[in-house]
XYZ file of C-alpha atoms in Angstrom:
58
model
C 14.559 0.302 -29.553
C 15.569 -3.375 -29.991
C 17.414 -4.211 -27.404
C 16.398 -6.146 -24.320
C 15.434 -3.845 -21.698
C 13.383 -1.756 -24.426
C 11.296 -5.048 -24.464
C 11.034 -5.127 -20.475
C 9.572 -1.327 -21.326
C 7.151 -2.564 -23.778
C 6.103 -5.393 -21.695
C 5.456 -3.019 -18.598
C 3.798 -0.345 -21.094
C 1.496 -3.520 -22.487
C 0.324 -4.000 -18.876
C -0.024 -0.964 -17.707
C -2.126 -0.450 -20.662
C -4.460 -3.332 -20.659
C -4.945 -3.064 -16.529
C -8.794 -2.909 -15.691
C -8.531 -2.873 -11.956
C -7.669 0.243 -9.784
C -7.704 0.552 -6.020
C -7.095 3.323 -4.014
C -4.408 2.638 -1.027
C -5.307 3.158 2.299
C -3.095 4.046 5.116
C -2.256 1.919 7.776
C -3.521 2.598 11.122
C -0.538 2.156 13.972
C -0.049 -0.517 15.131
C -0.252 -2.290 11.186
C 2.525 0.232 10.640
C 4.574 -1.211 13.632
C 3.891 -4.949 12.230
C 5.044 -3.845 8.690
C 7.705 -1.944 9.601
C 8.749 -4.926 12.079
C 8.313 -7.744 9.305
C 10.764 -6.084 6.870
C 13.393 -5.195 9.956
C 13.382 -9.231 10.958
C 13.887 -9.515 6.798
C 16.854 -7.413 6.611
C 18.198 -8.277 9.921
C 17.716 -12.425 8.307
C 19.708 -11.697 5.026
C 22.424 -9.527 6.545
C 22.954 -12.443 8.759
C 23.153 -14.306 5.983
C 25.449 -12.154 3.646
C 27.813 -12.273 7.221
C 27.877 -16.167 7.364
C 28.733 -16.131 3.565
C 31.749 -14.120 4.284
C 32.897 -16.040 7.264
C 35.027 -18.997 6.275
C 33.364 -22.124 8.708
């Protein structure tokens, strides 16, 4: 109960708790879905490109 990540609990319970705002999610019609879906496949594609060129001596 003292340690660190019990206070990253609390913290998270304290918000949680004092949150006044709820929305309910809608879903995303097609072609948002493709745009999403596209915007975090350029992400991963950018930072596996980047892990590679970390490995590879220049």
């Amino acid at each position: 109960p003292d340690s660190p990540q019990a206070d990253v609990y609390r913290e998270l319970a304290r918000r949680i708790a004092a949150h006044t705002e709820s929305k309910v999610p809608t879903a995303l019609n097609p072609r948002e879905l493709r745009e999403w879906s596209s915007g975090w496949a350029d992400q991963l594609v950018e930072i596996e490109r980047a892990a590679e060129r970390a490995r590879v001596p220049a």
